[in-house]
Amino acid sequence: MENRKKVAFYTLGCKLNFSETSTIARNFQDEGFERVDFEEVADMYVINTCSVTENADKQFKQIVKKAMKLNDKAFVATVGCYAQLKPEELAAVDGVDLVLGATEKFKITDYINDLTKNNFGEVHSCEIEEADFYVGSYSIGDRTRAFLKVQDGCDYKCTYCTIPLARGISRSDALENVLKNAYEISQQGIKEIVLTGVNIGDYGKGEFGNKKHEHTFLDLVKALDEVEGIERLRISSIEPNLLKNETIEFVSKSRTFVPHFHIPLQSGSNEILGKMKRRYQREVYVDRVNKIREVMPNACIGVDVIVGFPGETDEHFLETYNFLNELDISYLHVFTYSERDNTEAATMENVVPMNVRSKRSKMLRGLSVKKRRAFYESQIGTNHTVLFEGENKEGYIHGFTENYVKVKTPWNPELVNTLHEINLTRIDEDGSVRMEFTEIMNYEL
């Protein structure tokens, strides 16, 4: 067994990428490879790329360099969104041996012969129209939560986004397969599953490899709620036009689904939403937030927003800022718009200067801090369940309540990956929340 080849993985980008890397890693282990950490010397390095931000492109070269430093004879393969969009560009990076596109990445072990380095990167990348089959995956990164992929691809045509070009059409996992994966995860002692996909509210479409489907996102949620052994389920990110009242109602009464929603807005200006080709107006967004608040007053609501989109004037930006300031939400994820090749927005006029984009980004990030603080303050004195994580950070253990409040308490290894009833007492100087146990503990704390 001493001669087992070693493989290491590096993932850029979203939760979906992490779940897919995990699946690819398990394929390698089935082929007899030993998985090691990316900081270690390996015979092969696999980099799962992202195309969403400008940064991810630049990071890629640094990661390849890092792998080559660890072992200049190692075989380097790259997969993922950037590999699909710009395969030749990645293949030209010094040290890269293999580039696999959207349909090939799950068959990576078929493309590896003897791990001899190539003189130049070999590309196997399909036309994206061919990415029409579904590969289920899930990641088990830490012991407390797993990301479960339920859907892939997107049929929306947002003008700033490359994901449809990188991942293909919207398609879903069969319901019984999702349930089987969820059960497998629960059998490994993991307490929380986060549902992930490119456009998960579109779940059901492409369940049979075509546009026919039997199930909806609501059916999926209802079926998962009954899987034995899962303590918590979290919906990652869902489009406002696909988050239906029935789903919100169901989550509010559910056994396992937690009151936490992450809903992309992108702009608080209807004019800019139109230019982005988003499928809703801001009024729909207000409606979603109000519905959640009506049935789950303590729910956590996160928002994605893009600043500096072409044509966004100061007035449009202030419209977004004021809209979010008045909305009862809990935090923001702020993205500074960056031009991507082959997107409609990249050719639009009235480009916003970079310094203006970063100023707007800073303002919204400041608003996010204020919103999160207000949300945490509103939760002081209330009772919750917390799931503790595995790391000892400067003598403290952290965890998240079901409604995504980050709490801390003095480190105790026995708390790792356990759920406890607590009361939130005060906000600490680092922004996390201190707590007291409200249950009778079986051991000394």
Coordinates of C-alpha atoms in Angstrom, one line a residue:
M1 CA 0.0 0.0 0.0
E2 CA 3.0 2.3 0.3
N3 CA 3.0 3.1 -3.4
R4 CA -0.4 4.6 -3.5
K5 CA -0.5 7.8 -5.6
K6 CA -1.3 10.9 -3.7
V7 CA -3.8 13.5 -5.0
A8 CA -4.6 16.9 -3.6
F9 CA -7.5 19.3 -4.3
Y10 CA -8.0 23.0 -4.3
T11 CA -11.5 24.6 -4.8
L12 CA -12.2 28.1 -5.9
G13 CA -15.7 29.7 -5.8
C14 CA -19.0 28.5 -4.6
K15 CA -20.5 25.8 -2.3
L16 CA -21.5 23.9 -5.4
N17 CA -17.9 23.7 -6.4
F18 CA -17.0 22.3 -3.0
S19 CA -19.7 19.6 -3.2
E20 CA -18.4 18.6 -6.7
T21 CA -14.7 18.5 -5.6
S22 CA -15.8 16.1 -2.8
T23 CA -17.4 13.8 -5.3
I24 CA -14.4 13.9 -7.7
A25 CA -12.1 13.2 -4.7
R26 CA -14.2 10.1 -3.8
N27 CA -13.8 8.9 -7.4
F28 CA -10.0 9.1 -7.0
Q29 CA -10.2 7.2 -3.7
D30 CA -12.2 4.5 -5.4
E31 CA -9.4 4.3 -8.0
G32 CA -6.9 3.7 -5.1
F33 CA -5.5 7.2 -4.8
E34 CA -4.7 8.6 -1.3
R35 CA -6.2 12.1 -0.7
V36 CA -3.8 14.5 0.9
D37 CA -3.9 18.2 1.9
F38 CA -3.1 20.7 -0.8
E39 CA -0.1 22.0 1.3
E40 CA 1.5 18.5 1.0
V41 CA 3.6 16.9 -1.7
A42 CA 1.3 15.0 -4.1
D43 CA 1.7 13.1 -7.4
M44 CA -1.3 15.0 -8.7
Y45 CA -3.0 18.3 -8.0
V46 CA -6.6 19.0 -9.1
I47 CA -7.9 22.6 -9.1
N48 CA -11.6 23.3 -9.4
T49 CA -12.0 26.7 -10.9
C50 CA -14.6 29.5 -10.8
S51 CA -15.4 32.2 -13.3
V52 CA -17.6 34.5 -11.3
T53 CA -15.1 37.0 -10.1
E54 CA -12.0 38.6 -11.7
N55 CA -10.1 37.5 -8.7
A56 CA -10.6 33.8 -9.3
D57 CA -8.8 34.1 -12.6
K58 CA -5.7 35.6 -11.0
Q59 CA -5.8 33.2 -8.1
F60 CA -5.6 30.2 -10.5
K61 CA -2.0 31.0 -11.6
Q62 CA -0.8 31.4 -8.0
I63 CA -2.3 28.0 -7.1
V64 CA -0.6 26.3 -10.0
K65 CA 2.7 27.9 -9.0
K66 CA 2.2 26.7 -5.4
A67 CA 1.6 23.1 -6.6
M68 CA 4.7 23.3 -8.8
K69 CA 6.7 24.5 -5.9
L70 CA 5.6 21.5 -3.8
N71 CA 6.4 19.1 -6.5
D72 CA 7.6 20.3 -10.0
K73 CA 6.9 16.8 -11.4
A74 CA 3.3 16.6 -10.2
F75 CA 0.5 16.3 -12.7
V76 CA -1.8 19.3 -12.6
A77 CA -5.4 19.0 -13.8
T78 CA -8.0 21.8 -13.8
V79 CA -11.8 21.5 -14.0
G80 CA -14.8 23.7 -13.4
C81 CA -16.4 26.9 -14.8
Y82 CA -13.2 28.7 -15.8
A83 CA -11.9 25.5 -17.4
Q84 CA -15.1 25.4 -19.5
L85 CA -15.1 29.0 -20.5
K86 CA -11.4 29.5 -21.2
P87 CA -9.8 26.1 -21.6
E88 CA -7.0 27.3 -23.9
E89 CA -6.0 30.1 -21.5
L90 CA -5.7 27.7 -18.6
A91 CA -3.9 25.1 -20.7
A92 CA -1.3 27.7 -21.5
V93 CA -0.5 28.3 -17.8
D94 CA 2.9 26.9 -17.1
G95 CA 2.6 23.5 -15.3
V96 CA -1.0 22.7 -16.3
D97 CA -1.2 19.2 -17.9
L98 CA -5.0 18.6 -18.3
V99 CA -8.0 20.9 -18.7
L100 CA -11.5 19.3 -18.4
G101 CA -14.8 21.1 -19.2
A102 CA -18.3 20.8 -17.8
T103 CA -19.1 17.3 -19.0
E104 CA -15.7 15.7 -18.5
K105 CA -14.9 16.8 -15.0
F106 CA -16.6 13.8 -13.3
K107 CA -14.8 11.4 -15.6
I108 CA -11.4 12.8 -14.7
T109 CA -9.9 9.4 -13.7
D110 CA -10.6 8.2 -17.3
Y111 CA -8.3 10.9 -18.7
I112 CA -5.3 10.0 -16.5
N113 CA -2.8 7.5 -17.8
D114 CA 0.6 7.5 -16.1
L115 CA 0.7 11.0 -14.6
T116 CA 3.6 11.9 -16.8
K117 CA 3.7 15.7 -17.3
N118 CA 2.7 17.0 -20.7
N119 CA 4.7 19.5 -22.7
F120 CA 1.6 21.6 -22.9
G121 CA -1.9 21.4 -21.4
E122 CA -4.2 18.9 -23.0
V123 CA -7.8 20.1 -23.3
H124 CA -11.0 18.1 -23.3
S125 CA -13.8 20.6 -23.3
C126 CA -17.3 20.1 -24.8
E127 CA -19.6 22.5 -26.5
I128 CA -21.7 23.7 -23.5
E129 CA -24.9 22.4 -25.3
E130 CA -23.6 18.9 -24.5
A131 CA -23.7 19.6 -20.7
D132 CA -27.2 18.2 -20.4
F133 CA -26.7 15.2 -18.0
Y134 CA -26.7 15.4 -14.2
V135 CA -24.1 14.2 -11.8
G136 CA -25.2 14.3 -8.1
S137 CA -22.6 15.3 -5.5
Y138 CA -22.2 16.3 -1.9
S139 CA -19.3 17.5 0.2
I140 CA -18.3 16.5 3.6
G141 CA -15.8 19.2 4.5
D142 CA -16.2 19.6 8.2
R143 CA -18.0 17.3 10.6
T144 CA -20.9 19.7 11.3
R145 CA -22.4 20.4 7.9
A146 CA -22.4 19.1 4.3
F147 CA -23.3 20.8 1.0
L148 CA -25.7 18.7 -1.0
K149 CA -26.0 19.5 -4.7
V150 CA -29.6 19.1 -6.0
Q151 CA -29.5 21.1 -9.3
D152 CA -27.0 22.3 -11.9
G153 CA -26.9 24.8 -14.8
C154 CA -29.2 27.8 -15.4
D155 CA -31.8 28.8 -18.1
Y156 CA -31.8 32.4 -17.1
K157 CA -30.0 35.0 -19.2
C158 CA -28.8 37.6 -16.7
T159 CA -26.7 40.0 -18.7
Y160 CA -23.7 40.0 -16.3
C161 CA -23.4 36.2 -15.8
T162 CA -21.2 33.5 -17.4
I163 CA -22.7 30.6 -15.4
P164 CA -25.0 29.4 -18.2
L165 CA -22.0 29.4 -20.5
A166 CA -19.9 27.5 -18.0
R167 CA -22.5 25.0 -16.6
G168 CA -25.1 24.6 -19.3
I169 CA -28.9 24.2 -19.1
S170 CA -30.9 23.9 -15.9
R171 CA -31.1 20.3 -14.8
S172 CA -31.9 18.5 -11.6
D173 CA -31.1 15.4 -9.7
A174 CA -33.8 12.7 -9.4
L175 CA -35.7 13.1 -6.1
E176 CA -34.9 9.5 -5.0
N177 CA -31.2 10.2 -5.6
V178 CA -31.2 13.4 -3.5
L179 CA -32.9 11.5 -0.7
K180 CA -30.4 8.7 -0.9
N181 CA -27.5 11.2 -0.7
A182 CA -29.1 13.0 2.2
Y183 CA -29.5 9.7 4.0
E184 CA -25.9 8.8 3.3
I185 CA -24.8 12.1 4.8
S186 CA -27.0 11.7 7.9
Q187 CA -25.3 8.3 8.5
Q188 CA -22.0 10.0 8.9
G189 CA -23.0 11.9 12.0
I190 CA -23.3 15.2 10.2
K191 CA -26.0 17.4 11.7
E192 CA -26.7 20.0 9.0
I193 CA -27.2 19.8 5.3
V194 CA -27.0 22.9 3.1
L195 CA -28.9 22.5 -0.2
T196 CA -26.9 23.9 -3.1
G197 CA -27.1 24.3 -6.9
V198 CA -26.9 27.1 -9.5
N199 CA -30.6 27.9 -9.4
I200 CA -32.1 25.7 -6.8
G201 CA -35.6 27.2 -7.0
D202 CA -35.7 25.7 -10.5
Y203 CA -35.4 22.2 -9.1
G204 CA -37.3 19.6 -10.9
K205 CA -36.5 20.8 -14.4
G206 CA -34.5 18.3 -16.4
E207 CA -35.1 15.5 -13.8
F208 CA -35.3 13.0 -16.7
G209 CA -32.6 14.6 -18.9
N210 CA -35.2 16.7 -20.7
K211 CA -37.5 19.5 -19.7
K212 CA -40.2 17.2 -18.3
H213 CA -40.4 16.9 -14.6
E214 CA -42.5 15.4 -11.9
H215 CA -41.2 17.4 -8.9
T216 CA -41.0 21.0 -7.8
F217 CA -38.7 22.7 -5.3
L218 CA -41.5 22.5 -2.7
D219 CA -41.8 18.7 -3.3
L220 CA -38.1 18.4 -2.7
V221 CA -38.3 20.4 0.5
K222 CA -41.2 18.3 1.8
A223 CA -39.5 15.0 1.0
L224 CA -36.2 16.0 2.6
D225 CA -38.0 17.1 5.8
E226 CA -38.8 13.4 6.3
V227 CA -35.3 11.9 5.9
E228 CA -34.4 10.2 9.2
G229 CA -31.3 11.3 11.0
I230 CA -31.0 14.9 9.6
E231 CA -31.2 17.5 12.3
R232 CA -31.1 20.6 10.2
L233 CA -31.6 21.6 6.6
R234 CA -30.7 25.0 5.2
I235 CA -31.6 26.4 1.8
S236 CA -28.5 28.2 0.4
S237 CA -29.6 30.8 -2.2
I238 CA -32.9 31.0 -4.0
E239 CA -34.2 33.5 -6.6
P240 CA -37.0 35.8 -5.3
N241 CA -39.4 34.9 -8.2
L242 CA -38.9 31.1 -7.4
L243 CA -39.4 31.4 -3.6
K244 CA -43.1 30.7 -3.4
N245 CA -45.4 31.4 -0.4
E246 CA -46.1 27.7 0.0
T247 CA -42.3 27.0 0.5
I248 CA -42.0 29.9 3.0
E249 CA -45.1 28.5 4.9
F250 CA -43.7 25.0 4.9
V251 CA -40.3 26.1 6.2
S252 CA -42.0 28.0 9.0
K253 CA -43.6 24.7 10.3
S254 CA -40.9 22.3 9.2
R255 CA -39.2 19.8 11.5
T256 CA -35.7 20.3 10.0
F257 CA -35.6 23.4 7.7
V258 CA -34.2 26.4 9.5
P259 CA -35.5 30.0 9.3
H260 CA -32.6 31.3 7.1
F261 CA -33.1 32.5 3.5
H262 CA -30.5 33.9 1.2
I263 CA -32.2 35.8 -1.7
P264 CA -30.3 37.5 -4.5
L265 CA -31.6 41.0 -5.2
Q266 CA -28.7 42.4 -7.3
S267 CA -30.2 46.0 -7.5
G268 CA -32.9 48.0 -5.7
S269 CA -33.6 49.9 -8.9
N270 CA -36.2 48.5 -11.3
E271 CA -34.4 50.2 -14.2
I272 CA -31.1 48.4 -13.5
L273 CA -32.9 45.1 -12.8
G274 CA -34.4 45.4 -16.3
K275 CA -30.9 45.9 -17.8
M276 CA -29.6 42.9 -15.8
K277 CA -32.6 40.9 -17.3
R278 CA -33.6 39.8 -13.8
R279 CA -37.0 38.1 -13.7
Y280 CA -38.6 40.3 -11.1
Q281 CA -39.0 43.9 -9.9
R282 CA -38.1 45.2 -6.5
E283 CA -41.8 45.0 -5.4
V284 CA -41.6 41.2 -5.6
Y285 CA -38.6 41.3 -3.3
V286 CA -40.4 43.3 -0.7
D287 CA -43.3 40.9 -0.9
R288 CA -40.9 37.9 -0.2
V289 CA -39.3 39.6 2.8
N290 CA -42.7 40.6 4.2
K291 CA -44.0 37.1 3.8
I292 CA -41.0 35.6 5.6
R293 CA -41.3 38.1 8.4
E294 CA -45.0 37.5 8.8
V295 CA -44.6 33.7 9.5
M296 CA -41.0 33.7 10.9
P297 CA -40.3 37.0 12.7
N298 CA -36.8 35.8 13.8
A299 CA -35.7 34.5 10.4
C300 CA -32.3 35.5 9.0
I301 CA -32.5 37.0 5.5
G302 CA -29.3 37.5 3.5
V303 CA -29.1 39.5 0.3
D304 CA -26.8 39.5 -2.7
V305 CA -26.3 42.8 -4.4
I306 CA -24.1 44.0 -7.3
V307 CA -22.7 47.6 -7.4
G308 CA -21.3 49.4 -10.4
F309 CA -23.3 47.7 -13.1
P310 CA -23.1 49.6 -16.5
G311 CA -25.5 52.5 -16.5
E312 CA -25.8 52.6 -12.6
T313 CA -25.9 56.3 -11.9
D314 CA -25.6 57.8 -8.4
E315 CA -29.4 58.0 -8.3
H316 CA -29.8 54.3 -9.1
F317 CA -27.2 53.4 -6.4
L318 CA -29.0 55.6 -3.8
E319 CA -32.2 53.9 -4.8
T320 CA -30.6 50.6 -3.9
Y321 CA -29.0 51.9 -0.7
N322 CA -32.2 53.4 0.6
F323 CA -34.2 50.3 -0.5
L324 CA -31.9 48.0 1.5
N325 CA -31.7 50.4 4.4
E326 CA -35.4 50.4 4.9
L327 CA -35.9 46.6 4.3
D328 CA -36.0 44.3 7.2
I329 CA -33.0 42.1 6.2
S330 CA -30.1 40.7 8.2
Y331 CA -26.9 41.0 6.1
L332 CA -25.6 41.7 2.6
H333 CA -23.1 39.9 0.3
V334 CA -21.8 42.8 -1.8
F335 CA -20.3 42.1 -5.3
T336 CA -18.4 44.7 -7.3
Y337 CA -19.4 44.3 -10.9
S338 CA -16.7 43.0 -13.1
E339 CA -16.8 42.6 -16.9
R340 CA -16.9 39.0 -18.1
D341 CA -16.2 38.0 -21.7
N342 CA -19.2 36.9 -23.9
T343 CA -21.8 38.6 -21.6
E344 CA -24.2 41.2 -22.8
A345 CA -23.3 43.6 -20.0
A346 CA -19.6 43.7 -21.1
T347 CA -20.6 45.6 -24.2
M348 CA -23.0 48.0 -22.5
E349 CA -22.4 51.8 -22.5
N350 CA -22.0 54.1 -19.5
V351 CA -19.3 52.0 -17.8
V352 CA -19.0 52.9 -14.1
P353 CA -15.4 53.9 -13.2
M354 CA -13.6 51.5 -10.9
N355 CA -13.1 54.0 -8.1
V356 CA -16.8 54.7 -8.0
R357 CA -17.6 50.9 -8.0
S358 CA -15.3 50.4 -5.0
K359 CA -16.7 53.4 -3.1
R360 CA -20.3 52.1 -3.6
S361 CA -19.2 48.6 -2.5
K362 CA -17.7 50.1 0.7
M363 CA -20.9 51.9 1.5
L364 CA -23.0 48.8 1.1
R365 CA -20.5 46.7 3.2
G366 CA -20.9 49.3 5.9
L367 CA -24.7 49.0 5.7
S368 CA -24.3 45.2 6.0
V369 CA -22.4 45.6 9.2
K370 CA -25.1 47.8 10.6
K371 CA -27.9 45.4 9.4
R372 CA -26.2 42.4 11.0
R373 CA -25.6 44.2 14.2
A374 CA -29.3 45.3 14.4
F375 CA -30.4 41.7 13.6
Y376 CA -28.1 40.3 16.4
E377 CA -29.4 42.9 18.8
S378 CA -33.0 42.0 18.0
Q379 CA -32.1 38.4 19.0
I380 CA -30.6 39.1 22.5
G381 CA -32.7 37.5 25.2
T382 CA -34.2 34.9 22.9
N383 CA -33.8 31.2 23.0
H384 CA -32.3 29.1 20.2
T385 CA -30.6 25.9 19.3
V386 CA -26.9 26.2 18.4
L387 CA -24.8 23.7 16.4
F388 CA -21.1 23.9 17.5
E389 CA -18.3 23.7 15.1
G390 CA -14.9 21.9 15.4
E391 CA -12.3 24.6 15.7
N392 CA -10.6 26.0 18.8
K393 CA -10.3 29.7 18.0
E394 CA -8.2 31.5 20.7
G395 CA -9.9 29.5 23.5
Y396 CA -13.4 29.7 22.1
I397 CA -15.7 27.4 20.2
H398 CA -18.1 29.0 17.7
G399 CA -21.4 27.8 16.4
F400 CA -24.5 29.0 14.5
T401 CA -28.1 29.2 15.7
E402 CA -30.8 27.9 13.4
N403 CA -31.4 31.5 12.3
Y404 CA -27.7 32.0 11.6
V405 CA -26.5 34.1 14.6
K406 CA -22.8 33.4 15.2
V407 CA -22.2 32.5 18.9
K408 CA -19.2 31.8 21.0
T409 CA -18.5 30.2 24.3
P410 CA -15.3 29.0 26.0
W411 CA -13.7 26.0 24.2
N412 CA -14.8 22.6 25.2
P413 CA -14.0 19.7 22.9
E414 CA -17.1 17.8 24.0
L415 CA -19.3 20.4 22.4
V416 CA -18.0 19.8 18.9
N417 CA -20.7 18.8 16.4
T418 CA -23.4 18.9 19.1
L419 CA -26.7 20.8 19.3
H420 CA -27.7 22.7 22.4
E421 CA -30.5 24.9 23.7
I422 CA -29.2 28.3 24.5
N423 CA -30.2 31.9 25.4
L424 CA -28.4 34.8 23.6
T425 CA -27.1 37.2 26.2
R426 CA -24.9 40.0 24.7
I427 CA -22.8 41.0 21.6
D428 CA -19.1 40.5 22.1
E429 CA -16.5 43.1 20.9
D430 CA -15.7 40.8 17.9
G431 CA -19.3 40.9 16.7
S432 CA -20.3 37.4 17.7
V433 CA -22.9 36.7 20.4
R434 CA -22.3 35.4 23.9
M435 CA -24.7 32.8 25.3
E436 CA -25.9 30.8 28.2
F437 CA -27.0 27.2 28.2
T438 CA -30.7 26.8 29.0
E439 CA -30.7 23.0 29.2
I440 CA -29.4 20.7 32.0
M441 CA -25.9 19.7 30.9
N442 CA -24.7 16.1 31.5
Y443 CA -21.2 17.1 32.1
E444 CA -19.2 20.0 33.6
L445 CA -18.8 23.0 31.4

